[in-house]
Amino acid sequence: MTALSLLLLAVSAASALAESTVYFREQFEDGGLQTSQDARFYALSTRFDDFSNQGQPLVIQFTVKHEQSIDCGGGYIKLFPSEVSQEDMHGDSVYNIMFGPDICGPGTKKVHVIFNYKGKNHLINKDVRCKDDEYTHLYTLIVSPDNTYEVKIDNKKVESGNLEDDWDFLPPKKIKDPEAKKPEDWDDREKIPDPDDKKPEDWDKPENIPDPDAKKPDDWDDEMDGEWEPPMVTNPDYKGEWKPREISNPAYKGKWIHPEIDNPEYTADSEIYKYDSIGVIGLDLWQVKSGTIFDNFLITNDPNVAEEVGNDTWGKTKDAEKKMKESQEEEERKKREEEDKKRRDEAKEEDEEEEEEKDEEEEEEEEEEGEEREEEEEEEEEEEEEDEGTDSKLKDEL
Ligand SMILES: *[C@@H]1O[C@H](CO)[C@@H](O)[C@H](O)[C@H]1NC(C)=O
C-alpha cells in the first residue's frame, strides 16, 4: 500500500536533447510501485506535457517484476490522450495504446499491444509471449512513423513488423469480386472415369458362397432337423464392386480461381501510427495475486535513448537480482537440508536408544531363561506326555 499510495511524478518539462525527446521518465528510488492487495483493480495515473507522435518514433518502456510468482494479473500500462479524466479512470476509459504483459493461468502469457484506431481497440494478430518468472523484465514498444513496430523484452527484439499486417485496422485491400461466378461449363475435374473401360464379363461373383468343404453330419435327420444347408463362407473369387479406371480429364480447365477486385471499403492510411494527443500514462489493471513491481517508466521518441536507459537501469540490476535470488534459493535449500538431516539424526538416536533398551531387556531375559531352561525342559516333557493322553482321548471321542 505504501508504494501504491505514492503518486507517479511527471518529469515536468520534456528534457530535449539534440533530436531526441524524453516526454516522460519516472524511476522510483525505493524500488518501484508495487501492487499490495490481492483480487483488486488498480488505477493509477500521471499526467505529462501533451504531445503528438506525428512524424516521430514513439517508444514506451518500463520494467515489470512479478515478485509474487503471479498466477493471474495484468502487468501492462496504458497511454491516454490528455482529455482522459484521471479521477474517473477505469477499464472503459478511452486510451491510445495498451502495452505490456498479461498472465492468467497457463493459458494466457502474452504481451498485449493494443492500439486504438478511429475509436476502436485492435489487438495484435500475433502471439507475443511474455516472461512469467519472478525477475525484473524490461518491456519496450517502438512505433515508427513508417507504420512499423517493434516489441522488445530485456532489450532484445521479440516481435516486429507492419502495423497494417499485424492488426486489423483496415479492411482487406482486395476482396473476391462479387460479380464473378464460376462458368456453368467450367470443368474442374482433374480425373474422370475412363469411358472406354468396360467391366469384364466374369467380374460379378457372389460375395458369399456355401462352404464347399462342409459335409452334412452323419447323424443329421432331415425330418427332425430340416433340410441340411452348408454354412456360408466368403467367396475367394469375389472382386467387389467394379469401377472403371481413372484417366486425366481432357476437358479439365484447372481450378477456378475467384477473381479479386480492389475493396471499395479500403482506404490506405499512411498515419495509422499517429496519435494527436498523448498526455497521461496509467496502470489500469486487475490482479488476482498482487506483488507486481512496476518501475523505470519512459516515453521518448528515441529508441536508442530507451535502450541506453534500459541498460542503465534494468541492465545494471538484473545480474545482481539473479544472483541474490539464486543465493536465497541456495540458502533455503541448505536450511532445508540441515533440517532434514537434523530430523534424520534425531530419529536415528531414538532408534538407537530403543535398540539399547531392547538389547538390555533381551540380555536379562536370556539370563533368566538360562536358569529356567532345565526346569522348563523337564516340564515340557511331562506336558508332552500329558498332551498325547488328551489327544488320544479326543480322537476316541471323535
Ligand atoms: C545496451 O547493452 C547491450 C549489451 O551490453 C549493448 O550491446 C548495447 O549496445 C547497449 N545499448 C546502448 C544503446 O548502449
mmCIF file of C-alpha atoms and ligand atoms in Angstrom:
data_model
loop_
_atom_site.group_PDB
_atom_site.id
_atom_site.type_symbol
_atom_site.label_atom_id
_atom_site.label_comp_id
_atom_site.label_asym_id
_atom_site.label_seq_id
_atom_site.Cartn_x
_atom_site.Cartn_y
_atom_site.Cartn_z
ATOM 1 C CA MET A 1 0.000 0.000 0.000
ATOM 2 C CA THR A 2 2.816 2.385 0.836
ATOM 3 C CA ALA A 3 4.363 2.165 -2.595
ATOM 4 C CA LEU A 4 1.000 2.403 -4.278
ATOM 5 C CA SER A 5 -0.087 5.491 -2.429
ATOM 6 C CA LEU A 6 2.874 7.272 -3.907
ATOM 7 C CA LEU A 7 1.922 9.267 -6.917
ATOM 8 C CA LEU A 8 3.823 8.976 -10.111
ATOM 9 C CA LEU A 9 5.647 12.194 -10.597
ATOM 10 C CA ALA A 10 5.971 13.571 -14.042
ATOM 11 C CA VAL A 11 9.238 14.895 -15.223
ATOM 12 C CA SER A 12 7.815 18.303 -15.856
ATOM 13 C CA ALA A 13 9.393 19.717 -18.943
ATOM 14 C CA ALA A 14 10.346 17.194 -21.556
ATOM 15 C CA SER A 15 14.100 17.264 -21.456
ATOM 16 C CA ALA A 16 15.066 17.844 -25.031
ATOM 17 C CA LEU A 17 18.378 16.506 -26.212
ATOM 18 C CA ALA A 18 19.680 17.271 -29.683
ATOM 19 C CA GLU A 19 16.927 15.473 -31.536
ATOM 20 C CA SER A 20 15.695 13.028 -29.009
ATOM 21 C CA THR A 21 12.968 13.991 -26.641
ATOM 22 C CA VAL A 22 12.070 12.356 -23.385
ATOM 23 C CA TYR A 23 8.396 13.050 -22.830
ATOM 24 C CA PHE A 24 8.189 11.247 -19.543
ATOM 25 C CA ARG A 25 10.531 9.413 -17.244
ATOM 26 C CA GLU A 26 9.988 8.038 -13.771
ATOM 27 C CA GLN A 27 12.300 5.886 -11.749
ATOM 28 C CA PHE A 28 11.433 5.120 -8.144
ATOM 29 C CA GLU A 29 14.164 5.297 -5.563
ATOM 30 C CA ASP A 30 12.524 2.874 -3.190
ATOM 31 C CA GLY A 31 12.226 0.072 -5.708
ATOM 32 C CA GLY A 32 9.113 0.794 -7.721
ATOM 33 C CA LEU A 33 5.347 0.731 -7.494
ATOM 34 C CA GLN A 34 4.062 -2.482 -6.028
ATOM 35 C CA THR A 35 0.532 -3.824 -6.026
ATOM 36 C CA SER A 36 -0.273 -4.825 -2.487
ATOM 37 C CA GLN A 37 -3.720 -6.353 -2.232
ATOM 38 C CA ASP A 38 -4.982 -9.496 -3.902
ATOM 39 C CA ALA A 39 -8.061 -9.593 -6.115
ATOM 40 C CA ARG A 40 -8.160 -5.866 -6.756
ATOM 41 C CA PHE A 41 -8.479 -3.379 -9.550
ATOM 42 C CA TYR A 42 -5.683 -0.856 -9.699
ATOM 43 C CA ALA A 43 -5.982 2.545 -11.304
ATOM 44 C CA LEU A 44 -3.096 4.920 -11.023
ATOM 45 C CA SER A 45 -2.036 7.543 -13.499
ATOM 46 C CA THR A 46 0.014 10.622 -14.018
ATOM 47 C CA ARG A 47 -0.038 13.477 -16.465
ATOM 48 C CA PHE A 48 2.776 14.942 -18.548
ATOM 49 C CA ASP A 49 3.026 17.577 -21.245
ATOM 50 C CA ASP A 50 0.699 16.629 -24.037
ATOM 51 C CA PHE A 51 2.411 15.650 -27.304
ATOM 52 C CA SER A 52 1.743 14.046 -30.662
ATOM 53 C CA ASN A 53 3.961 11.343 -32.121
ATOM 54 C CA GLN A 54 3.354 12.613 -35.646
ATOM 55 C CA GLY A 55 6.419 12.089 -37.826
ATOM 56 C CA GLN A 56 8.412 10.634 -34.922
ATOM 57 C CA PRO A 57 9.039 7.294 -33.347
ATOM 58 C CA LEU A 58 7.164 6.617 -30.149
ATOM 59 C CA VAL A 59 8.928 4.500 -27.566
ATOM 60 C CA ILE A 60 7.219 3.230 -24.438
ATOM 61 C CA GLN A 61 9.304 1.395 -21.898
ATOM 62 C CA PHE A 62 9.010 0.148 -18.331
ATOM 63 C CA THR A 63 10.027 -2.714 -16.082
ATOM 64 C CA VAL A 64 7.761 -5.317 -14.520
ATOM 65 C CA LYS A 65 8.672 -7.780 -11.825
ATOM 66 C CA HIS A 66 6.168 -10.391 -10.786
ATOM 67 C CA GLU A 67 7.824 -10.966 -7.449
ATOM 68 C CA GLN A 68 4.854 -12.919 -6.154
ATOM 69 C CA SER A 69 5.090 -15.629 -8.817
ATOM 70 C CA ILE A 70 1.938 -14.378 -10.449
ATOM 71 C CA ASP A 71 -0.945 -16.688 -11.355
ATOM 72 C CA CYS A 72 -3.294 -14.126 -12.830
ATOM 73 C CA GLY A 73 -2.930 -10.417 -13.318
ATOM 74 C CA GLY A 74 -2.117 -7.596 -15.689
ATOM 75 C CA GLY A 75 1.327 -6.053 -15.965
ATOM 76 C CA TYR A 76 0.661 -3.506 -18.672
ATOM 77 C CA ILE A 77 0.491 0.248 -18.981
ATOM 78 C CA LYS A 78 -1.892 2.455 -20.916
ATOM 79 C CA LEU A 79 -1.192 5.692 -22.697
ATOM 80 C CA PHE A 80 -4.132 8.059 -22.734
ATOM 81 C CA PRO A 81 -4.986 11.207 -24.602
ATOM 82 C CA SER A 82 -4.856 14.320 -22.406
ATOM 83 C CA GLU A 83 -8.620 14.571 -22.240
ATOM 84 C CA VAL A 84 -8.913 11.458 -20.046
ATOM 85 C CA SER A 85 -10.137 12.139 -16.550
ATOM 86 C CA GLN A 86 -7.604 10.710 -14.121
ATOM 87 C CA GLU A 87 -10.111 10.817 -11.266
ATOM 88 C CA ASP A 88 -12.536 8.750 -13.271
ATOM 89 C CA MET A 89 -10.077 6.391 -14.944
ATOM 90 C CA HIS A 90 -11.411 2.858 -15.373
ATOM 91 C CA GLY A 91 -11.373 -0.100 -17.726
ATOM 92 C CA ASP A 92 -13.556 1.613 -20.298
ATOM 93 C CA SER A 93 -11.662 4.890 -20.389
ATOM 94 C CA VAL A 94 -10.561 5.520 -23.952
ATOM 95 C CA TYR A 95 -6.829 5.038 -24.345
ATOM 96 C CA ASN A 96 -4.377 5.226 -27.245
ATOM 97 C CA ILE A 97 -2.121 2.287 -26.546
ATOM 98 C CA MET A 98 -2.101 -0.562 -24.087
ATOM 99 C CA PHE A 99 1.198 -2.366 -23.796
ATOM 100 C CA GLY A 100 2.742 -4.989 -21.554
ATOM 101 C CA PRO A 101 2.490 -8.474 -20.133
ATOM 102 C CA ASP A 102 -0.716 -10.176 -19.108
ATOM 103 C CA ILE A 103 -0.780 -13.507 -17.337
ATOM 104 C CA CYS A 104 -3.720 -15.645 -16.359
ATOM 105 C CA GLY A 105 -3.184 -19.316 -15.683
ATOM 106 C CA PRO A 106 -1.115 -21.435 -18.011
ATOM 107 C CA GLY A 107 -3.238 -20.348 -20.998
ATOM 108 C CA THR A 108 -2.576 -16.607 -21.080
ATOM 109 C CA LYS A 109 1.002 -15.421 -21.035
ATOM 110 C CA LYS A 110 1.157 -12.691 -23.588
ATOM 111 C CA VAL A 111 2.361 -9.228 -24.299
ATOM 112 C CA HIS A 112 -0.592 -7.031 -25.152
ATOM 113 C CA VAL A 113 -0.090 -4.490 -27.892
ATOM 114 C CA ILE A 114 -3.439 -2.812 -28.358
ATOM 115 C CA PHE A 115 -3.914 0.314 -30.429
ATOM 116 C CA ASN A 116 -6.952 2.464 -30.526
ATOM 117 C CA TYR A 117 -7.629 3.260 -34.153
ATOM 118 C CA LYS A 118 -10.523 5.520 -35.085
ATOM 119 C CA GLY A 119 -12.291 4.787 -31.821
ATOM 120 C CA LYS A 120 -11.842 1.019 -31.786
ATOM 121 C CA ASN A 121 -9.328 -1.081 -29.893
ATOM 122 C CA HIS A 122 -7.342 -3.508 -32.014
ATOM 123 C CA LEU A 123 -5.341 -6.407 -30.598
ATOM 124 C CA ILE A 124 -2.222 -7.659 -32.307
ATOM 125 C CA ASN A 125 -2.784 -10.722 -34.507
ATOM 126 C CA LYS A 126 0.428 -12.372 -33.357
ATOM 127 C CA ASP A 127 1.071 -14.230 -30.157
ATOM 128 C CA VAL A 128 3.839 -12.421 -28.292
ATOM 129 C CA ARG A 129 4.887 -14.412 -25.238
ATOM 130 C CA CYS A 130 5.716 -12.569 -22.039
ATOM 131 C CA LYS A 131 8.037 -13.583 -19.221
ATOM 132 C CA ASP A 132 6.402 -15.451 -16.368
ATOM 133 C CA ASP A 133 9.272 -15.765 -13.907
ATOM 134 C CA GLU A 134 9.940 -13.678 -10.814
ATOM 135 C CA TYR A 135 12.674 -11.475 -12.246
ATOM 136 C CA THR A 136 12.509 -7.863 -13.395
ATOM 137 C CA HIS A 137 11.959 -7.566 -17.133
ATOM 138 C CA LEU A 138 12.210 -4.611 -19.439
ATOM 139 C CA TYR A 139 9.348 -4.159 -21.894
ATOM 140 C CA THR A 140 9.745 -1.797 -24.844
ATOM 141 C CA LEU A 141 7.379 -0.862 -27.640
ATOM 142 C CA ILE A 142 8.616 1.158 -30.589
ATOM 143 C CA VAL A 143 6.088 2.566 -33.059
ATOM 144 C CA SER A 144 7.615 4.236 -36.098
ATOM 145 C CA PRO A 145 6.174 6.837 -38.456
ATOM 146 C CA ASP A 146 6.617 4.410 -41.357
ATOM 147 C CA ASN A 147 3.906 2.310 -39.687
ATOM 148 C CA THR A 148 6.251 -0.374 -38.459
ATOM 149 C CA TYR A 149 6.658 -1.515 -34.873
ATOM 150 C CA GLU A 150 8.970 -3.482 -32.659
ATOM 151 C CA VAL A 151 8.440 -5.189 -29.312
ATOM 152 C CA LYS A 152 11.481 -5.792 -27.166
ATOM 153 C CA ILE A 153 11.850 -7.701 -23.931
ATOM 154 C CA ASP A 154 15.060 -7.159 -21.973
ATOM 155 C CA ASN A 155 16.445 -5.060 -24.829
ATOM 156 C CA LYS A 156 16.021 -7.907 -27.305
ATOM 157 C CA LYS A 157 13.590 -7.843 -30.215
ATOM 158 C CA VAL A 158 10.842 -10.428 -29.785
ATOM 159 C CA GLU A 159 8.443 -9.215 -32.465
ATOM 160 C CA SER A 160 8.310 -6.675 -35.256
ATOM 161 C CA GLY A 161 6.502 -5.910 -38.475
ATOM 162 C CA ASN A 162 3.927 -3.720 -40.111
ATOM 163 C CA LEU A 163 1.011 -2.169 -38.295
ATOM 164 C CA GLU A 164 -1.265 -2.851 -41.232
ATOM 165 C CA ASP A 165 -0.270 -6.530 -41.466
ATOM 166 C CA ASP A 166 -0.333 -7.422 -37.796
ATOM 167 C CA TRP A 167 -3.522 -5.632 -36.728
ATOM 168 C CA ASP A 168 -6.906 -5.470 -38.418
ATOM 169 C CA PHE A 169 -7.032 -1.700 -38.535
ATOM 170 C CA LEU A 170 -8.112 -1.507 -42.136
ATOM 171 C CA PRO A 171 -10.440 -3.719 -44.137
ATOM 172 C CA PRO A 172 -8.621 -6.019 -46.589
ATOM 173 C CA LYS A 173 -7.164 -4.350 -49.676
ATOM 174 C CA LYS A 174 -8.665 -6.906 -52.057
ATOM 175 C CA ILE A 175 -11.907 -8.817 -51.929
ATOM 176 C CA LYS A 176 -13.408 -11.538 -54.102
ATOM 177 C CA ASP A 177 -15.309 -9.997 -56.992
ATOM 178 C CA PRO A 178 -18.970 -10.399 -56.044
ATOM 179 C CA GLU A 179 -19.879 -10.212 -59.766
ATOM 180 C CA ALA A 180 -17.644 -13.087 -60.797
ATOM 181 C CA LYS A 181 -19.197 -16.536 -60.984
ATOM 182 C CA LYS A 182 -17.745 -19.842 -61.973
ATOM 183 C CA PRO A 183 -18.994 -20.552 -65.543
ATOM 184 C CA GLU A 184 -21.519 -23.347 -65.704
ATOM 185 C CA ASP A 185 -19.397 -25.323 -68.130
ATOM 186 C CA TRP A 186 -16.199 -24.955 -66.154
ATOM 187 C CA ASP A 187 -14.811 -28.457 -65.816
ATOM 188 C CA ASP A 188 -12.663 -28.644 -62.697
ATOM 189 C CA ARG A 189 -12.471 -32.438 -62.531
ATOM 190 C CA GLU A 190 -8.801 -33.318 -62.859
ATOM 191 C CA LYS A 191 -9.538 -37.047 -63.358
ATOM 192 C CA ILE A 192 -12.543 -38.775 -64.845
ATOM 193 C CA PRO A 193 -13.591 -42.435 -65.171
ATOM 194 C CA ASP A 194 -12.275 -43.920 -68.433
ATOM 195 C CA PRO A 195 -15.313 -44.182 -70.726
ATOM 196 C CA ASP A 196 -13.568 -46.956 -72.685
ATOM 197 C CA ASP A 197 -13.031 -49.121 -69.661
ATOM 198 C CA LYS A 198 -15.571 -51.982 -69.576
ATOM 199 C CA LYS A 199 -16.499 -54.315 -66.801
ATOM 200 C CA PRO A 200 -15.080 -57.818 -67.550
ATOM 201 C CA GLU A 201 -17.848 -60.333 -68.164
ATOM 202 C CA ASP A 202 -16.681 -62.676 -65.434
ATOM 203 C CA TRP A 203 -16.455 -59.869 -62.838
ATOM 204 C CA ASP A 204 -19.677 -60.399 -60.932
ATOM 205 C CA LYS A 205 -19.391 -63.134 -58.357
ATOM 206 C CA PRO A 206 -21.416 -63.568 -55.183
ATOM 207 C CA GLU A 207 -19.730 -62.215 -52.051
ATOM 208 C CA ASN A 208 -20.601 -65.339 -50.011
ATOM 209 C CA ILE A 209 -20.944 -68.950 -51.134
ATOM 210 C CA PRO A 210 -21.895 -72.201 -49.395
ATOM 211 C CA ASP A 211 -18.810 -73.773 -47.883
ATOM 212 C CA PRO A 212 -17.678 -76.390 -50.485
ATOM 213 C CA ASP A 213 -15.844 -78.340 -47.786
ATOM 214 C CA ALA A 214 -18.823 -78.626 -45.458
ATOM 215 C CA LYS A 215 -20.334 -82.090 -45.153
ATOM 216 C CA LYS A 216 -23.730 -82.966 -43.905
ATOM 217 C CA PRO A 217 -23.231 -84.549 -40.488
ATOM 218 C CA ASP A 218 -23.841 -88.308 -40.399
ATOM 219 C CA ASP A 219 -26.436 -88.011 -37.664
ATOM 220 C CA TRP A 220 -28.381 -85.288 -39.467
ATOM 221 C CA ASP A 221 -32.063 -86.180 -39.542
ATOM 222 C CA ASP A 222 -33.833 -84.296 -42.327
ATOM 223 C CA GLU A 223 -37.199 -84.858 -40.714
ATOM 224 C CA MET A 224 -36.125 -83.688 -37.276
ATOM 225 C CA ASP A 225 -33.531 -81.039 -38.224
ATOM 226 C CA GLY A 226 -34.942 -79.780 -41.516
ATOM 227 C CA GLU A 227 -33.131 -79.786 -44.793
ATOM 228 C CA TRP A 228 -29.365 -79.533 -44.308
ATOM 229 C CA GLU A 229 -27.674 -76.475 -45.733
ATOM 230 C CA PRO A 230 -23.919 -75.897 -45.738
ATOM 231 C CA PRO A 231 -22.729 -72.766 -43.869
ATOM 232 C CA MET A 232 -21.820 -69.720 -45.984
ATOM 233 C CA VAL A 233 -18.199 -68.616 -46.382
ATOM 234 C CA THR A 234 -16.535 -65.657 -48.104
ATOM 235 C CA ASN A 235 -16.088 -66.258 -51.802
ATOM 236 C CA PRO A 236 -12.355 -66.104 -52.681
ATOM 237 C CA ASP A 237 -13.303 -65.111 -56.239
ATOM 238 C CA TYR A 238 -15.395 -62.130 -55.151
ATOM 239 C CA LYS A 239 -13.828 -58.909 -56.568
ATOM 240 C CA GLY A 240 -16.128 -56.296 -55.075
ATOM 241 C CA GLU A 241 -17.832 -53.510 -56.926
ATOM 242 C CA TRP A 242 -16.396 -52.794 -60.361
ATOM 243 C CA LYS A 243 -15.152 -49.291 -61.051
ATOM 244 C CA PRO A 244 -13.692 -48.037 -64.292
ATOM 245 C CA ARG A 245 -10.085 -46.852 -64.040
ATOM 246 C CA GLU A 246 -9.439 -43.105 -63.850
ATOM 247 C CA ILE A 247 -7.810 -41.098 -66.589
ATOM 248 C CA SER A 248 -6.832 -37.449 -66.918
ATOM 249 C CA ASN A 249 -9.762 -35.336 -67.937
ATOM 250 C CA PRO A 250 -9.061 -33.875 -71.420
ATOM 251 C CA ALA A 251 -11.598 -31.095 -70.712
ATOM 252 C CA TYR A 252 -10.006 -30.113 -67.376
ATOM 253 C CA LYS A 253 -9.609 -26.325 -67.139
ATOM 254 C CA GLY A 254 -7.805 -26.142 -63.850
ATOM 255 C CA LYS A 255 -9.196 -24.963 -60.512
ATOM 256 C CA TRP A 256 -11.415 -21.964 -60.850
ATOM 257 C CA ILE A 257 -9.939 -19.010 -59.028
ATOM 258 C CA HIS A 258 -12.344 -16.375 -57.825
ATOM 259 C CA PRO A 259 -11.047 -13.119 -59.299
ATOM 260 C CA GLU A 260 -10.313 -10.366 -56.789
ATOM 261 C CA ILE A 261 -11.025 -6.687 -57.041
ATOM 262 C CA ASP A 262 -9.906 -3.685 -55.042
ATOM 263 C CA ASN A 263 -12.010 -3.457 -51.921
ATOM 264 C CA PRO A 264 -14.144 -0.319 -52.247
ATOM 265 C CA GLU A 265 -14.214 -0.133 -48.434
ATOM 266 C CA TYR A 266 -10.442 0.058 -48.223
ATOM 267 C CA THR A 267 -8.729 3.375 -47.828
ATOM 268 C CA ALA A 268 -5.000 3.401 -47.321
ATOM 269 C CA ASP A 269 -3.809 5.225 -44.253
ATOM 270 C CA SER A 270 -0.197 6.252 -44.025
ATOM 271 C CA GLU A 271 -0.676 7.525 -40.486
ATOM 272 C CA ILE A 272 -2.037 4.543 -38.613
ATOM 273 C CA TYR A 273 0.702 5.033 -36.028
ATOM 274 C CA LYS A 274 -0.253 8.609 -35.250
ATOM 275 C CA TYR A 275 -1.911 9.985 -32.119
ATOM 276 C CA ASP A 276 -2.725 13.653 -31.878
ATOM 277 C CA SER A 277 -2.692 13.700 -28.127
ATOM 278 C CA ILE A 278 -0.712 11.655 -25.650
ATOM 279 C CA GLY A 279 -0.709 13.106 -22.159
ATOM 280 C CA VAL A 280 -1.372 10.537 -19.446
ATOM 281 C CA ILE A 281 0.245 7.237 -18.536
ATOM 282 C CA GLY A 282 -1.591 4.873 -16.253
ATOM 283 C CA LEU A 283 -1.739 1.493 -14.683
ATOM 284 C CA ASP A 284 -5.284 0.287 -15.051
ATOM 285 C CA LEU A 285 -5.335 -3.368 -14.270
ATOM 286 C CA TRP A 286 -6.724 -6.244 -12.288
ATOM 287 C CA GLN A 287 -4.604 -8.536 -10.183
ATOM 288 C CA VAL A 288 -5.689 -11.764 -8.552
ATOM 289 C CA LYS A 289 -2.354 -12.187 -6.811
ATOM 290 C CA SER A 290 -0.652 -8.910 -6.023
ATOM 291 C CA GLY A 291 3.004 -8.093 -5.580
ATOM 292 C CA THR A 292 3.955 -6.925 -9.067
ATOM 293 C CA ILE A 293 6.525 -4.140 -9.108
ATOM 294 C CA PHE A 294 6.474 -1.503 -11.870
ATOM 295 C CA ASP A 295 9.323 0.882 -12.419
ATOM 296 C CA ASN A 296 11.553 2.730 -14.891
ATOM 297 C CA PHE A 297 8.765 4.272 -16.940
ATOM 298 C CA LEU A 298 9.986 6.026 -20.045
ATOM 299 C CA ILE A 299 8.317 7.644 -23.015
ATOM 300 C CA THR A 300 10.605 9.017 -25.674
ATOM 301 C CA ASN A 301 10.977 9.416 -29.408
ATOM 302 C CA ASP A 302 14.418 7.832 -29.452
ATOM 303 C CA PRO A 303 14.800 4.033 -29.422
ATOM 304 C CA ASN A 304 18.497 4.459 -28.674
ATOM 305 C CA VAL A 305 17.864 6.536 -25.580
ATOM 306 C CA ALA A 306 15.393 3.918 -24.436
ATOM 307 C CA GLU A 307 17.930 1.166 -24.936
ATOM 308 C CA GLU A 308 20.541 3.126 -23.052
ATOM 309 C CA VAL A 309 18.172 3.859 -20.180
ATOM 310 C CA GLY A 310 17.239 0.172 -20.200
ATOM 311 C CA ASN A 311 20.892 -0.759 -19.969
ATOM 312 C CA ASP A 312 21.459 1.739 -17.161
ATOM 313 C CA THR A 313 18.515 0.577 -15.090
ATOM 314 C CA TRP A 314 17.350 -2.986 -15.714
ATOM 315 C CA GLY A 315 20.715 -3.876 -17.297
ATOM 316 C CA LYS A 316 22.608 -2.838 -14.174
ATOM 317 C CA THR A 317 20.468 -4.677 -11.657
ATOM 318 C CA LYS A 318 19.455 -7.847 -13.466
ATOM 319 C CA ASP A 319 22.581 -9.881 -12.674
ATOM 320 C CA ALA A 320 22.648 -8.864 -9.028
ATOM 321 C CA GLU A 321 18.956 -9.669 -8.794
ATOM 322 C CA LYS A 322 19.518 -13.087 -10.275
ATOM 323 C CA LYS A 323 22.461 -13.775 -8.008
ATOM 324 C CA MET A 324 20.519 -12.654 -4.982
ATOM 325 C CA LYS A 325 17.617 -14.907 -5.849
ATOM 326 C CA GLU A 326 19.923 -17.811 -6.524
ATOM 327 C CA SER A 327 21.774 -17.370 -3.257
ATOM 328 C CA GLN A 328 18.449 -17.046 -1.438
ATOM 329 C CA GLU A 329 17.303 -20.253 -3.001
ATOM 330 C CA GLU A 330 20.648 -21.860 -2.197
ATOM 331 C CA GLU A 331 20.308 -20.752 1.412
ATOM 332 C CA GLU A 332 16.797 -22.100 1.620
ATOM 333 C CA ARG A 333 17.956 -25.346 0.110
ATOM 334 C CA LYS A 334 20.770 -25.639 2.668
ATOM 335 C CA LYS A 335 18.431 -24.822 5.501
ATOM 336 C CA ARG A 336 16.027 -27.462 4.296
ATOM 337 C CA GLU A 337 18.820 -29.990 4.024
ATOM 338 C CA GLU A 338 20.086 -29.204 7.519
ATOM 339 C CA GLU A 339 16.616 -29.551 8.940
ATOM 340 C CA ASP A 340 16.172 -32.825 7.117
ATOM 341 C CA LYS A 341 19.485 -34.056 8.466
ATOM 342 C CA LYS A 342 18.619 -32.968 11.986
ATOM 343 C CA ARG A 343 15.319 -34.752 11.756
ATOM 344 C CA ARG A 344 17.013 -37.881 10.460
ATOM 345 C CA ASP A 345 19.683 -37.782 13.201
ATOM 346 C CA GLU A 346 17.089 -37.376 15.906
ATOM 347 C CA ALA A 347 15.100 -40.236 14.527
ATOM 348 C CA LYS A 348 18.253 -42.342 14.429
ATOM 349 C CA GLU A 349 19.154 -41.514 18.038
ATOM 350 C CA GLU A 350 15.717 -42.533 19.190
ATOM 351 C CA ASP A 351 16.042 -45.758 17.279
ATOM 352 C CA GLU A 352 19.400 -46.469 18.851
ATOM 353 C CA GLU A 353 18.105 -45.794 22.336
ATOM 354 C CA GLU A 354 15.253 -48.148 21.738
ATOM 355 C CA GLU A 355 17.661 -50.754 20.405
ATOM 356 C CA GLU A 356 19.822 -50.444 23.511
ATOM 357 C CA GLU A 357 16.866 -50.800 25.810
ATOM 358 C CA LYS A 358 15.733 -53.779 23.846
ATOM 359 C CA ASP A 359 19.202 -55.343 23.960
ATOM 360 C CA GLU A 360 19.359 -54.920 27.703
ATOM 361 C CA GLU A 361 15.949 -56.447 28.138
ATOM 362 C CA GLU A 362 16.870 -59.336 25.919
ATOM 363 C CA GLU A 363 20.068 -59.959 27.829
ATOM 364 C CA GLU A 364 18.202 -60.039 31.082
ATOM 365 C CA GLU A 365 15.653 -62.345 29.610
ATOM 366 C CA GLU A 366 18.346 -64.643 28.278
ATOM 367 C CA GLU A 367 19.959 -64.888 31.687
ATOM 368 C CA GLU A 368 16.689 -65.754 33.309
ATOM 369 C CA GLU A 369 15.907 -68.152 30.552
ATOM 370 C CA GLY A 370 19.211 -69.939 31.108
ATOM 371 C CA GLU A 371 18.309 -70.674 34.682
ATOM 372 C CA GLU A 372 14.834 -71.669 33.886
ATOM 373 C CA ARG A 373 15.696 -73.746 30.861
ATOM 374 C CA GLU A 374 16.430 -77.023 32.586
ATOM 375 C CA GLU A 375 13.301 -76.870 34.642
ATOM 376 C CA GLU A 376 11.262 -75.982 31.570
ATOM 377 C CA GLU A 377 12.625 -78.866 29.577
ATOM 378 C CA GLU A 378 11.612 -81.285 32.229
ATOM 379 C CA GLU A 379 8.185 -79.750 32.487
ATOM 380 C CA GLU A 380 7.751 -79.824 28.718
ATOM 381 C CA GLU A 381 8.489 -83.493 28.565
ATOM 382 C CA GLU A 382 5.865 -84.132 31.154
ATOM 383 C CA GLU A 383 3.403 -81.926 29.338
ATOM 384 C CA GLU A 384 4.033 -83.706 26.046
ATOM 385 C CA GLU A 385 3.145 -86.964 27.624
ATOM 386 C CA GLU A 386 0.005 -85.458 29.016
ATOM 387 C CA ASP A 387 -0.829 -83.950 25.604
ATOM 388 C CA GLU A 388 -0.611 -87.282 23.957
ATOM 389 C CA GLY A 389 -3.020 -88.560 26.518
ATOM 390 C CA THR A 390 -5.600 -85.866 25.835
ATOM 391 C CA ASP A 391 -5.062 -86.235 22.094
ATOM 392 C CA SER A 392 -5.938 -89.864 22.052
ATOM 393 C CA LYS A 393 -8.813 -89.203 24.327
ATOM 394 C CA LEU A 394 -10.190 -86.651 21.878
ATOM 395 C CA LYS A 395 -9.681 -88.961 18.954
ATOM 396 C CA ASP A 396 -11.559 -91.642 20.781
ATOM 397 C CA GLU A 397 -14.442 -89.312 21.379
ATOM 398 C CA LEU A 398 -14.487 -88.434 17.667
HETATM 399 C C1 LIG B 1 22.989 -1.981 -24.245
HETATM 400 O O1 LIG B 1 23.695 -3.114 -23.781
HETATM 401 C C2 LIG B 1 23.958 -4.084 -24.764
HETATM 402 C C3 LIG B 1 24.557 -5.282 -24.076
HETATM 403 O O2 LIG B 1 25.591 -4.931 -23.237
HETATM 404 C C4 LIG B 1 24.848 -3.498 -25.843
HETATM 405 O O3 LIG B 1 25.081 -4.462 -26.842
HETATM 406 C C5 LIG B 1 24.148 -2.287 -26.435
HETATM 407 O O4 LIG B 1 24.989 -1.669 -27.372
HETATM 408 C C6 LIG B 1 23.761 -1.291 -25.366
HETATM 409 N N1 LIG B 1 22.977 -0.238 -25.955
HETATM 410 C C7 LIG B 1 23.216 1.054 -25.804
HETATM 411 C C8 LIG B 1 22.349 1.968 -26.557
HETATM 412 O O5 LIG B 1 24.068 1.446 -25.067
#
